Tab-separated table of C-alpha atoms in Angstrom:
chain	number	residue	atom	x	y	z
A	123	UNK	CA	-108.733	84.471	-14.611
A	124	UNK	CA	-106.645	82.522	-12.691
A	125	UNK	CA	-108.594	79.080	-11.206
A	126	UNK	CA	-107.926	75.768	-10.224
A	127	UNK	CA	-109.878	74.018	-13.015
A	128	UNK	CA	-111.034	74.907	-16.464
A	129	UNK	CA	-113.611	72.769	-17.467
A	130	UNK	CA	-115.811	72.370	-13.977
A	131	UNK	CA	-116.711	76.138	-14.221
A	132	UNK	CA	-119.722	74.747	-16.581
A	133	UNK	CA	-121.048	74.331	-13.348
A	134	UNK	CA	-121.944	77.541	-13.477
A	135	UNK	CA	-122.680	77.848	-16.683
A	136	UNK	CA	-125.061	75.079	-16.047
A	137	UNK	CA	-127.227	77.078	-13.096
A	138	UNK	CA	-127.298	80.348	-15.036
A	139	UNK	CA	-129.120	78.940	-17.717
A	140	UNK	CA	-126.390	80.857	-20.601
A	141	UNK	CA	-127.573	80.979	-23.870
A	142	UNK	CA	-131.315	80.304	-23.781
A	143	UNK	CA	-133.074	81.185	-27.122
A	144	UNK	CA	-136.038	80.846	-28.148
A	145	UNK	CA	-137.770	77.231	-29.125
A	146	UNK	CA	-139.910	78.863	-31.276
A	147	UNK	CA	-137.116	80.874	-33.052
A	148	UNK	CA	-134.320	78.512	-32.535
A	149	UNK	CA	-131.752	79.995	-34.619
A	150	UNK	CA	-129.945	82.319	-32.695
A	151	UNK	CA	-129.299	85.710	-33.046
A	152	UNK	CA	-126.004	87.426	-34.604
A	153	UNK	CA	-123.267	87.763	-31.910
A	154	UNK	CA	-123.637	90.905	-30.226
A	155	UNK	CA	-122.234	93.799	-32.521
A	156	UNK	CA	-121.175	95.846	-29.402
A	157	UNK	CA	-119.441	92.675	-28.179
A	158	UNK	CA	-117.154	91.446	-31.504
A	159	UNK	CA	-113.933	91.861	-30.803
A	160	UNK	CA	-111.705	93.247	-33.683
A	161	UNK	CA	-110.182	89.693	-34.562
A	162	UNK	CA	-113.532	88.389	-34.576
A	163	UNK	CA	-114.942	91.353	-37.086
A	164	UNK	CA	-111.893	90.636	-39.591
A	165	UNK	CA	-112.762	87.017	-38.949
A	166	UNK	CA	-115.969	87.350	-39.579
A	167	UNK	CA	-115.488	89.434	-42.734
A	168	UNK	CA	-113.343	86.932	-44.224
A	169	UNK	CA	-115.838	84.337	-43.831
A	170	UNK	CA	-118.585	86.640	-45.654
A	171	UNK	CA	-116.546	86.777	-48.598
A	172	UNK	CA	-115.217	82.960	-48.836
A	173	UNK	CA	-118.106	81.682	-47.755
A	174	UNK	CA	-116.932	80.042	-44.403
A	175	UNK	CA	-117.964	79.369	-41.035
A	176	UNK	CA	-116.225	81.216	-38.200
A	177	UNK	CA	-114.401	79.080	-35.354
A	178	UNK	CA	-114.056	81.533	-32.357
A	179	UNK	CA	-111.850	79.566	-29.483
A	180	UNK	CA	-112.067	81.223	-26.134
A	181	UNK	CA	-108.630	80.191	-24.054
A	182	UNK	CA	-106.184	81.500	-21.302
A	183	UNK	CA	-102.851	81.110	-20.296
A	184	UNK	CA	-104.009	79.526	-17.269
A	185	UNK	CA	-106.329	76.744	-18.840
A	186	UNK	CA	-105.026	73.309	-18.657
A	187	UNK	CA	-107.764	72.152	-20.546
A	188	UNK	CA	-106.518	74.699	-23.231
A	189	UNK	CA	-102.901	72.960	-22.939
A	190	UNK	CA	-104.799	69.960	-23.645
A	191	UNK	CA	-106.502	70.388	-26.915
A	192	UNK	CA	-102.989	72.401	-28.272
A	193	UNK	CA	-100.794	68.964	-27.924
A	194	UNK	CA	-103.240	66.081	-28.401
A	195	UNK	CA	-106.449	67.682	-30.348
A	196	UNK	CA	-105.429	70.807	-32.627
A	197	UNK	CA	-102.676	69.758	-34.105
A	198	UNK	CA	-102.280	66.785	-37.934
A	199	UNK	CA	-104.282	66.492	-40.777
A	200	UNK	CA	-107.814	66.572	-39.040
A	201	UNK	CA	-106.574	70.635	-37.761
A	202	UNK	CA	-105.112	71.237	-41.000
A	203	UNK	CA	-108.135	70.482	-42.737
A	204	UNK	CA	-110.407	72.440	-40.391
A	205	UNK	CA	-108.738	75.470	-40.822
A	206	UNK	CA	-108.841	75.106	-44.600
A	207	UNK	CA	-113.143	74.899	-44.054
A	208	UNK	CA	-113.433	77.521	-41.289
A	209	UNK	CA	-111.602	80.996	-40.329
A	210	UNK	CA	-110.048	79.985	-36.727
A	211	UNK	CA	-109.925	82.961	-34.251
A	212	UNK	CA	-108.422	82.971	-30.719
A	213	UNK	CA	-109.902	84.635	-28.376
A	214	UNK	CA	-107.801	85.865	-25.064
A	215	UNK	CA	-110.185	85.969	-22.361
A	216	UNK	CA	-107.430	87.460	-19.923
A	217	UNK	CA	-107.568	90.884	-22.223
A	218	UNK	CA	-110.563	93.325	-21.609
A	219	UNK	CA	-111.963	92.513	-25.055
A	220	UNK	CA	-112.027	88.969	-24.428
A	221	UNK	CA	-113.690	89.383	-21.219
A	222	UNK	CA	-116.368	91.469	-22.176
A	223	UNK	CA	-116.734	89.303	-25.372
A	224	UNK	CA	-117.541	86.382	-23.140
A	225	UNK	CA	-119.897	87.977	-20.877
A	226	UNK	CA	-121.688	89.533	-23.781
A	227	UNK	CA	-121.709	85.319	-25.501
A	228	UNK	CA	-122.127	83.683	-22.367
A	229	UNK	CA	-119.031	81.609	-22.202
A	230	UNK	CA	-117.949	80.162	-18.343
A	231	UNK	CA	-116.082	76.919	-19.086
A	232	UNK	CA	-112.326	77.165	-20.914
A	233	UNK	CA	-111.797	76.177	-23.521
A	234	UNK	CA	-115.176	76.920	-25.446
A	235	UNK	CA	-115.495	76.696	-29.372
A	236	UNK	CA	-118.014	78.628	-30.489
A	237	UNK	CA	-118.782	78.077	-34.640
A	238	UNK	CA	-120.542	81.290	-36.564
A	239	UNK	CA	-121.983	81.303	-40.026
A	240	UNK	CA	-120.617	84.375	-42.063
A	241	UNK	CA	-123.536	86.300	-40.533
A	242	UNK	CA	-122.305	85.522	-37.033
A	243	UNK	CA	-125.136	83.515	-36.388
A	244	UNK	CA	-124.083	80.490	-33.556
A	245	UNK	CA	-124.420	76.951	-35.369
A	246	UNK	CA	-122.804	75.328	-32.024
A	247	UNK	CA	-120.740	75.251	-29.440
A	248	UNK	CA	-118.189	72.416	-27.676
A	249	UNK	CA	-116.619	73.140	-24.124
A	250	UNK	CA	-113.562	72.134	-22.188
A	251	UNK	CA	-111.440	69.440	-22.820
A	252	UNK	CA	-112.374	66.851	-25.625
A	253	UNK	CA	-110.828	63.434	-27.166
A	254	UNK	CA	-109.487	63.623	-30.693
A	255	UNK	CA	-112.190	62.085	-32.056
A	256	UNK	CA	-114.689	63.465	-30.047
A	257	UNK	CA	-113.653	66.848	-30.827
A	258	UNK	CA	-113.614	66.952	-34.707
A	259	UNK	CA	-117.199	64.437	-34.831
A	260	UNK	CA	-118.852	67.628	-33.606
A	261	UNK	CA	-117.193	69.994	-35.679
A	262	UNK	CA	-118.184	68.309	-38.608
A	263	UNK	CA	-121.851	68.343	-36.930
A	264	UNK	CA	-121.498	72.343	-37.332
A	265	UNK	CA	-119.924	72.362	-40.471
A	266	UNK	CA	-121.981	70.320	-42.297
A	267	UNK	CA	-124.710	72.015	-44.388
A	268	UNK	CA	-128.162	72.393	-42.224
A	269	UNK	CA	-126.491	72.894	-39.191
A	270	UNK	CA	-128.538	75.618	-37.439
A	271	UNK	CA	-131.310	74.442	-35.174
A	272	UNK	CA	-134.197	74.893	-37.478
A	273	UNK	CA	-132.484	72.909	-40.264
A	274	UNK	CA	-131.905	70.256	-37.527
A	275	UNK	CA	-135.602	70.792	-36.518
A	276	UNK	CA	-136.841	70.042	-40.234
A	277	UNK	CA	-134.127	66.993	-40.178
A	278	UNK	CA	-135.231	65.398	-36.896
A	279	UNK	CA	-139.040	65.883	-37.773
A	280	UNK	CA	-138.253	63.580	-40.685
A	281	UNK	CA	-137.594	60.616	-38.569
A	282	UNK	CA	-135.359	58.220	-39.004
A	283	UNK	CA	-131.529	57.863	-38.489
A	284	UNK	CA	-130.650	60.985	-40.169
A	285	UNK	CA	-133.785	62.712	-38.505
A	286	UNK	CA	-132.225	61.008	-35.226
A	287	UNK	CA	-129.020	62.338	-35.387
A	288	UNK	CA	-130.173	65.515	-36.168
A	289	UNK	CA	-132.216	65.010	-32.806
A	290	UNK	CA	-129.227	64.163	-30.813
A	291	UNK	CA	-127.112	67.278	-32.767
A	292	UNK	CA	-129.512	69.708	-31.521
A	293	UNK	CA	-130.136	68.213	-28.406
A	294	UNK	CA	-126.247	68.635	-27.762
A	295	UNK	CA	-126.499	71.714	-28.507
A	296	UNK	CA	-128.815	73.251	-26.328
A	297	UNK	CA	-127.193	71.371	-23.250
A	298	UNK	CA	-123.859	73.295	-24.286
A	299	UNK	CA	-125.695	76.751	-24.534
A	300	UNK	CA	-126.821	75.729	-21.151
A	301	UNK	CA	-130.444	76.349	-22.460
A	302	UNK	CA	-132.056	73.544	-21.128
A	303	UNK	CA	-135.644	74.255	-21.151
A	304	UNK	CA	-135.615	75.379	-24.562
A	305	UNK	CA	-133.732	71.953	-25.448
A	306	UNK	CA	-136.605	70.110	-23.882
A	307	UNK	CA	-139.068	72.226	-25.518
A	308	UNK	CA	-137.178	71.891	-28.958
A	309	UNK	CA	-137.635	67.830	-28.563
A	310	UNK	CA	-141.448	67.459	-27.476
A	311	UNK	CA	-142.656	69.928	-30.102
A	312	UNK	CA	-141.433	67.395	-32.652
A	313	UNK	CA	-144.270	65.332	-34.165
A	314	UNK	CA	-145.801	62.717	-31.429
A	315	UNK	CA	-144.882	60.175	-33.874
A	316	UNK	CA	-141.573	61.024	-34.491
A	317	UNK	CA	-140.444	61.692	-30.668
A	318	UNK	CA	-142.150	58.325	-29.906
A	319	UNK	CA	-140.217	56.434	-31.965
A	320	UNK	CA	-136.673	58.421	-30.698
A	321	UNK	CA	-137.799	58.218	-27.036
A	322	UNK	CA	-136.575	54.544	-25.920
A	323	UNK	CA	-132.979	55.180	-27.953
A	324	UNK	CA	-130.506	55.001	-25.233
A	325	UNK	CA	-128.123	57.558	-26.612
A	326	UNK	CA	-130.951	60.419	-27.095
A	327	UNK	CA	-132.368	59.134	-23.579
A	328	UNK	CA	-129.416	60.180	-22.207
A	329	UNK	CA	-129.197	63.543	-23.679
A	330	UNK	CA	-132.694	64.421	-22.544
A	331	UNK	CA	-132.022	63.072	-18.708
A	332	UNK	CA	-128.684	65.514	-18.938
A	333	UNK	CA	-131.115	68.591	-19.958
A	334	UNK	CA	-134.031	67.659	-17.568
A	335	UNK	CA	-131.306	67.925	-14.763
A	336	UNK	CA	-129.550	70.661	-15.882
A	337	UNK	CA	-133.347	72.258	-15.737
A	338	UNK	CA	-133.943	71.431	-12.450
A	339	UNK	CA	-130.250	72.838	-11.347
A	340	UNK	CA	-131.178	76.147	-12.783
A	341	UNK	CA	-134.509	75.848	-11.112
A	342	UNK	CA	-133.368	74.652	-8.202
A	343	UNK	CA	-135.766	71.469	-7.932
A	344	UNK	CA	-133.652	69.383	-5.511
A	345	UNK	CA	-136.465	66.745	-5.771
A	346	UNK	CA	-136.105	66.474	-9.294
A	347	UNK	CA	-132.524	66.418	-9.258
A	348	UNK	CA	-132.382	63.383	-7.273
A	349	UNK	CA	-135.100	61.104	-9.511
A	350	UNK	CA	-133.260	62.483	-12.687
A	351	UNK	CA	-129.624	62.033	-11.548
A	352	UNK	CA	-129.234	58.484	-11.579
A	353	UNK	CA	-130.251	58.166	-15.112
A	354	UNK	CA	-127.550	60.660	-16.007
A	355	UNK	CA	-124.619	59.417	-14.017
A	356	UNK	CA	-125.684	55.328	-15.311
A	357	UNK	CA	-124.673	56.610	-18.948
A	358	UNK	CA	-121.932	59.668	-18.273
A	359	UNK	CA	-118.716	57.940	-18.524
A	360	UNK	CA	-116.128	60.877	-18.335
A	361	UNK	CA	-118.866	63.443	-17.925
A	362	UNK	CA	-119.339	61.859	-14.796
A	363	UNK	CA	-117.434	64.691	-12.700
A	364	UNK	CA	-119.141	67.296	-14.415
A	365	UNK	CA	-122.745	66.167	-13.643
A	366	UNK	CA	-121.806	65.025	-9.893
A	367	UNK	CA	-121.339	68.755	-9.587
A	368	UNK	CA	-124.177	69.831	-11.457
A	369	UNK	CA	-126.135	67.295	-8.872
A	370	UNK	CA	-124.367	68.989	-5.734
A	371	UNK	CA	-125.112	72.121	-6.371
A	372	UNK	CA	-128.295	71.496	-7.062
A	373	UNK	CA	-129.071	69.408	-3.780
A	374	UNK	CA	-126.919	71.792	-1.676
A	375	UNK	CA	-125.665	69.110	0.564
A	376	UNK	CA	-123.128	69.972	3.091
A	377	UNK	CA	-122.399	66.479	3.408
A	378	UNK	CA	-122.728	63.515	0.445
A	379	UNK	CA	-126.288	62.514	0.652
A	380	UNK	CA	-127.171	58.388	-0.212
A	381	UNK	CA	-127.076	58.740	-3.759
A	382	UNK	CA	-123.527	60.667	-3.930
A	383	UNK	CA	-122.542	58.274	-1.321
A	384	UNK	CA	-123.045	55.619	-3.912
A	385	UNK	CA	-121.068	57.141	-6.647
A	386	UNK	CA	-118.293	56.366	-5.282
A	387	UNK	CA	-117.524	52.905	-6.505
A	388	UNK	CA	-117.878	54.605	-10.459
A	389	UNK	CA	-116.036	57.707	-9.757
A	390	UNK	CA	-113.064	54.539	-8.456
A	391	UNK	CA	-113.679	53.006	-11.520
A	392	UNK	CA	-113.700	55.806	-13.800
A	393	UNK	CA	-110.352	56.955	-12.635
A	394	UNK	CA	-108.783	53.313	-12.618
A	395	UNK	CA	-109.407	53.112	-16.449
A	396	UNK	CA	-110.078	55.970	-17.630
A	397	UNK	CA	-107.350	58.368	-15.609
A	398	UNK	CA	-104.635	55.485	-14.480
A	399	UNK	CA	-105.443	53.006	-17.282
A	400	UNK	CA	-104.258	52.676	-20.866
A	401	UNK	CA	-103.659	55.845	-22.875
A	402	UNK	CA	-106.304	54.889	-25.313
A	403	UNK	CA	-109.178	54.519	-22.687
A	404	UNK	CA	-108.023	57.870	-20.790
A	405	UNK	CA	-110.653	60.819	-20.104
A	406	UNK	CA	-109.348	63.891	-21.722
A	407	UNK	CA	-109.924	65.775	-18.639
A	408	UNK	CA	-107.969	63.689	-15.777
A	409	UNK	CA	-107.921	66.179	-13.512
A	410	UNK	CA	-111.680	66.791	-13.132
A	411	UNK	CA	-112.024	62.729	-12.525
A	412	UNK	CA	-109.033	63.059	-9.490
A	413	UNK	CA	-110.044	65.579	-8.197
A	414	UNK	CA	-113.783	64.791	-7.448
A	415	UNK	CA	-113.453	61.503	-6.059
A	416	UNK	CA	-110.567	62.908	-3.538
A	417	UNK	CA	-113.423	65.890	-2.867
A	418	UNK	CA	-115.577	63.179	-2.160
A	419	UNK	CA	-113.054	61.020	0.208
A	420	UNK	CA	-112.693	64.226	1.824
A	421	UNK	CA	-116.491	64.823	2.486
A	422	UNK	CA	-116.365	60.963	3.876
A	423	UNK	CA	-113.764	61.698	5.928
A	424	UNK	CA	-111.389	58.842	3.914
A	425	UNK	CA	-108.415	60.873	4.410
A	426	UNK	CA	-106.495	57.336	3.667
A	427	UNK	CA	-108.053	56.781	0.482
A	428	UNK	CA	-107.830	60.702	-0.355
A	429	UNK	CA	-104.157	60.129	0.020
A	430	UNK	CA	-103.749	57.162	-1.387
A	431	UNK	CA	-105.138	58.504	-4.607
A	432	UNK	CA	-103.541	61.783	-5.136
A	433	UNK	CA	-100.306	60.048	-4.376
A	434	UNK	CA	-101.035	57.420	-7.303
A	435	UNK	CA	-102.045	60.507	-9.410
A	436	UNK	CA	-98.527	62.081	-8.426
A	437	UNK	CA	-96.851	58.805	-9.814
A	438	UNK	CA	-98.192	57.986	-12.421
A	439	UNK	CA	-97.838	61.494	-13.927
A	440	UNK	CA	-94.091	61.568	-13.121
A	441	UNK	CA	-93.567	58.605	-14.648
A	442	UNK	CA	-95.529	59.622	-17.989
A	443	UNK	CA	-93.408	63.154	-17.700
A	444	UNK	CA	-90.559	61.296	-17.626
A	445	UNK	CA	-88.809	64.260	-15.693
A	446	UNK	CA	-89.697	66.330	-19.205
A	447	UNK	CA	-92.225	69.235	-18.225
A	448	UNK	CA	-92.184	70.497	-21.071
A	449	UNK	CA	-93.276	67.381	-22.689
A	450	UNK	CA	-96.843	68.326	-22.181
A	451	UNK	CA	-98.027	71.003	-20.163
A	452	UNK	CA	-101.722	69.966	-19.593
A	453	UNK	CA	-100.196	67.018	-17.636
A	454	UNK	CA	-97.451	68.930	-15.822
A	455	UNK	CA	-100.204	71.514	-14.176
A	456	UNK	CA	-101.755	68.376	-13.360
A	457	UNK	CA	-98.660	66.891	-11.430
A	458	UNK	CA	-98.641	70.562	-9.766
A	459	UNK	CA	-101.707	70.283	-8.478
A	460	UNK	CA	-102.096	66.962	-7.309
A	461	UNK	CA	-99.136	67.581	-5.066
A	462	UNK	CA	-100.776	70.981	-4.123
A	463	UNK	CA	-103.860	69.135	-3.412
A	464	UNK	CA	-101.437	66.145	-1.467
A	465	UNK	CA	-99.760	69.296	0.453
A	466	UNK	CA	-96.418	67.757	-0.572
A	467	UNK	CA	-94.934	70.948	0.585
A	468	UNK	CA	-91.156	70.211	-0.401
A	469	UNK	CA	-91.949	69.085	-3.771
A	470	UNK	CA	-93.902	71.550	-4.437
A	471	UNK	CA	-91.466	74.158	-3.890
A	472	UNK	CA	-88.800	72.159	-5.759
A	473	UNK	CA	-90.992	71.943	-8.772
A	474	UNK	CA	-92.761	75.744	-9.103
A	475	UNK	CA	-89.517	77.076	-10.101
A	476	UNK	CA	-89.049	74.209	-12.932
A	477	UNK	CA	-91.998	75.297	-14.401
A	478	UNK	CA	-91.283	78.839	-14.522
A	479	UNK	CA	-88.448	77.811	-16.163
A	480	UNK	CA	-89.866	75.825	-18.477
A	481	UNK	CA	-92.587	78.468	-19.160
A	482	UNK	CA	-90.527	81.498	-18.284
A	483	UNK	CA	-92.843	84.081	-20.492
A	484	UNK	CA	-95.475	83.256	-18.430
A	485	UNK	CA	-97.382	85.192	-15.823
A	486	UNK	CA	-99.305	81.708	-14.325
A	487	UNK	CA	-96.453	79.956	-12.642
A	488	UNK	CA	-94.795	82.918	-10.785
A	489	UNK	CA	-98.429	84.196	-9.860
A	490	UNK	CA	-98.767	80.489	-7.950
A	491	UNK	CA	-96.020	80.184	-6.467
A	492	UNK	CA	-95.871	83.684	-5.038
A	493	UNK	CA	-99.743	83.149	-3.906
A	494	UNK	CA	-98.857	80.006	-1.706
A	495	UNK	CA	-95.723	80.688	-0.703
A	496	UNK	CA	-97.507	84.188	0.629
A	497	UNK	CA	-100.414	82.097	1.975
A	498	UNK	CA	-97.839	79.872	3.995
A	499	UNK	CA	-96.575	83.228	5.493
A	500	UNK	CA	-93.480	83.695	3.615
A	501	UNK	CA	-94.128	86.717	2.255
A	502	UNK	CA	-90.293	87.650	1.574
A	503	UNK	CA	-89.915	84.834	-0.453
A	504	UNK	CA	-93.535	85.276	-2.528
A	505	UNK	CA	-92.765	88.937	-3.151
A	506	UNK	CA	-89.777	88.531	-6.188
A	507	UNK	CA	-91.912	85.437	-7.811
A	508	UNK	CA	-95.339	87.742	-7.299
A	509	UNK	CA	-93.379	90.986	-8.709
A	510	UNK	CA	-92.147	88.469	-11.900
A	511	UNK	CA	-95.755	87.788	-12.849
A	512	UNK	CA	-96.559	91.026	-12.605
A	513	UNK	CA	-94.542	92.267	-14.957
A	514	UNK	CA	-96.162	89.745	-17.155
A	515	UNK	CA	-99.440	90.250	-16.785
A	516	UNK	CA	-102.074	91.794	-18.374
A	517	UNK	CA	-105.985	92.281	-18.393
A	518	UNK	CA	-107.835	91.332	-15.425
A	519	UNK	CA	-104.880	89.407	-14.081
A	520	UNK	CA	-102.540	92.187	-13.690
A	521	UNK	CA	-105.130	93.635	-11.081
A	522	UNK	CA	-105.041	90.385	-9.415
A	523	UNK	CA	-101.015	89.770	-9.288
A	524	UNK	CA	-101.530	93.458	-7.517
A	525	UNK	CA	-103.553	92.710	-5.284
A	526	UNK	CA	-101.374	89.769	-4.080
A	527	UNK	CA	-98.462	92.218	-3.914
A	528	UNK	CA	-99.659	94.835	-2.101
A	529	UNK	CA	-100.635	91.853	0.895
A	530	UNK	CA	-96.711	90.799	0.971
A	531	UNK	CA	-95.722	94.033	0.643
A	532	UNK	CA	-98.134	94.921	3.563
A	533	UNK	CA	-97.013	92.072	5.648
A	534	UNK	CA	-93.494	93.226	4.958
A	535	UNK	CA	-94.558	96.405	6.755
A	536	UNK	CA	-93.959	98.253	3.250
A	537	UNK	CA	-97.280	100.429	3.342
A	538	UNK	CA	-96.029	103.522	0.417
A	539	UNK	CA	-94.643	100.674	-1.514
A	540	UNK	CA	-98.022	99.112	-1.202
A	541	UNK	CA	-100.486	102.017	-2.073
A	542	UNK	CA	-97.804	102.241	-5.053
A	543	UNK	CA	-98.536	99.197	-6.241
A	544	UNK	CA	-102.203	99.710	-6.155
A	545	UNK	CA	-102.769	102.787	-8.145
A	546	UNK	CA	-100.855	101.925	-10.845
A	547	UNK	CA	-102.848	98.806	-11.496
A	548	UNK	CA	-106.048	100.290	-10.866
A	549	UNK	CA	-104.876	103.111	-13.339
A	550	UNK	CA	-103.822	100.810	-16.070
A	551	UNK	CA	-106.810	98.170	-15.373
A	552	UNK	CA	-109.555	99.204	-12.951
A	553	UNK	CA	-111.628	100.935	-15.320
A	554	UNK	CA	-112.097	97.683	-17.202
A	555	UNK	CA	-112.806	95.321	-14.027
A	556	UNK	CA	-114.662	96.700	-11.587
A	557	UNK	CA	-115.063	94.110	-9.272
A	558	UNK	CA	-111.418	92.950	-8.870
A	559	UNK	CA	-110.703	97.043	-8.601
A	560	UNK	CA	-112.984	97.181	-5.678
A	561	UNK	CA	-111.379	94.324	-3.764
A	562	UNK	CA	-107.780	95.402	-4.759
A	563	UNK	CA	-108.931	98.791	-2.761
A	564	UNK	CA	-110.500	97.060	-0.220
A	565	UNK	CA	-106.735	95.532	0.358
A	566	UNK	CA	-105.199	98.869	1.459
């Protein structure tokens, strides 16, 4: 799918509740059978017979978060070395197999890292966008012996630091399944003694205040949200975007109640550090960081400060880039859409075509450009860029890139051209998409 963002679709993910198993029965089931994919099967099989877990990494062409962990995460020794203790599949969720793979698993965010045993039972999952470090800590979580949830259980009802770690390992966990009752449920059937002790550690306090309002998102307890939320955004550091989100959509404020209202002053630090600051201190997902607070200046009506801050965002990136786009990609698509964002029309159409050319077997940059040149009523100029990505698409997106084209070509008063377009898409793709065929026929 073609979006904005990656990483703040676990939003969704979030007030869906994905994942949920059973406390009771905490080790989850097999993947689907139905569901594996065929590169997931021979993955799978492999594993059986070496006696290895199974990374499965869910990406798309259009994931910037993706970008991100291929230059600064999977990529040294640390990679190297992973891939010698796990069989590493890819996963296209663009194709029909990989979308019906993640509807059957219930992934939303991109990237998403889901670890199997050989029997394809899930021993954890990490989403979006993580630091080096970060990354490969929980890896070696899930690929440590006793990683499924009732070894962890048996660990954390031990007590002490191991038993706590196990605690905090599980409790992770659960929040990335999105299964946040059974998370909570998981922690107070441990042994009163036990929990007790855990309870006033700041790092597993944390954890549980992140379920308890990811619980009351899914629920929809706008009460609760608001006496859990501060405890959650005191200790988030660059999860702070995220769980501002998870807090909006919970509340359902059209306008920033007190308590977002006072989030402001972090979100300004968070991004002076963490986004414009050293490279060391940086959040691995910028973008997310950016472009809340300038969603929030908007909602104040700061347009000064909103400008002010994509316009340092703009800077700063060109002068990391260097005038290299192809340096790193995750930070180009972040310079594109900060001047998207900054309507910086002139730049914007000076730089769409460098990254096509940068990129030039890519579907995602000629789908953009065509979409907002066609959105800014230049639908002469949008048709040749929207008729280049279509003739590299595939999967759900090549219904999409049609749909775009049969609007210019419409526009362009080119109506047989149009209903062309159309049934050849829905031919090749409708069938697999349903949805996106019933708007692409609602188009004509």
């Amino acid at each position: 799918m073609l979006r904005a963002l990656c990483l703040p679709l676990f939003v969704v993910a979030t007030l869906t509740g994905i994942g949920s198993a059973s406390a009771k029965d905490s080790t989850p089931p097999p993947a689907p059978t139905s569901a594996v994919a065929p590169e997931v099967a021979k993955a799978l099989a492999s594993a059986e017979k070496r006696r290895l877990p199974v990374l499965v990494e869910f990406r798309a062409p259009w994931c910037y978060s993706c970008y991100y962990m291929a230059r600064h995460v999977h990529t040294g020794i640390e990679w190297n070395e992973l891939k010698r203790r796990a069989v590493v599949v890819e996963i296209d969720a663009d194709s029909p197999e990989g979308a019906e793979q993640m509807k059957a698993w219930g992934i939303k965010p991109l990237p998403s890292y889901v670890v199997l045993d050989p029997q394809g039972r899930e021993l954890g999952r990490v989403l979006g966008e993580q630091k080096r470090d970060a990354f490969y800590a929980r890896m070696e979580t899930f690929l440590a012996p006793g990683a499924r949830l009732d070894e962890l259980r048996d660990l954390a009802a031990a007590g002490g630091k191991k038993g706590r770690d196990a605690a905090e390992a599980a409790l992770m966990a659960f929040h990335s399944r999105g299964a946040a009752e059974d998370g909570l449920r998981w922690f107070y059937d441990l042994p009163g003694r036990v929990r007790r002790a855990y309870e006033p550690d700041a790092g597993l306090e944390y954890r549980l205040a992140r379920l308890r309002l990811m619980e009351a998102a899914q629920t929809r307890q706008g009460p609760t949200c608001s006496a859990v939320a501060p405890k959650v955004f005191a200790q988030a550091g660059c999860e702070l975007p995220y769980e501002l989100q998870v807090y909006e959509a919970c509340v359902g404020e059209a306008s920033p109640d007190t308590l977002m209202r006072e989030q402001r002053a972090p979100l300004e630090q968070l991004v002076d550090k963490q986004v414009f600051g050293d490279a060391s201190s940086r959040c691995a997902d910028e973008r997310s960081a950016v472009l809340i607070l300038a969603d929030l200046y908007r909602k104040l009506d700061d347009s000064e400060a909103r400008t002010k801050l994509l316009d340092m965002a703009i800077v700063n990136l060109r002068g990391r880039l260097a005038d290299d786009l192809g340096r790193d990609r995750s930070a180009a698509d972040n310079l594109r859409v900060y001047i998207e964002q900054a309507q910086h029309w002139d730049d914007y159409d000076k730089l769409m075509p460098r990254l096509i050319a940068t990129w030039p077997n890519d579907y995602v940059y000629p789908y953009r450009f065509g979409k907002s040149l066609l959105e800014r009523e230049r639908a002469s100029e949008a048709l040749p860029y929207l008729e280049r990505a279509a003739a590299r698409a595939y999967g759900e997106n090549r219904l999409r890139v049609a749909e775009l084209r049969v609007k210019a070509l419409k526009r362009l008063g080119r109506q047989d051209d149009a209903r062309a377009v159309a049934a050849e898409a829905l031919k090749t793709n409708g069938p697999w998409f349903p949805d996106l065929a019933k708007s692409l026929k609602a188009e004509l």
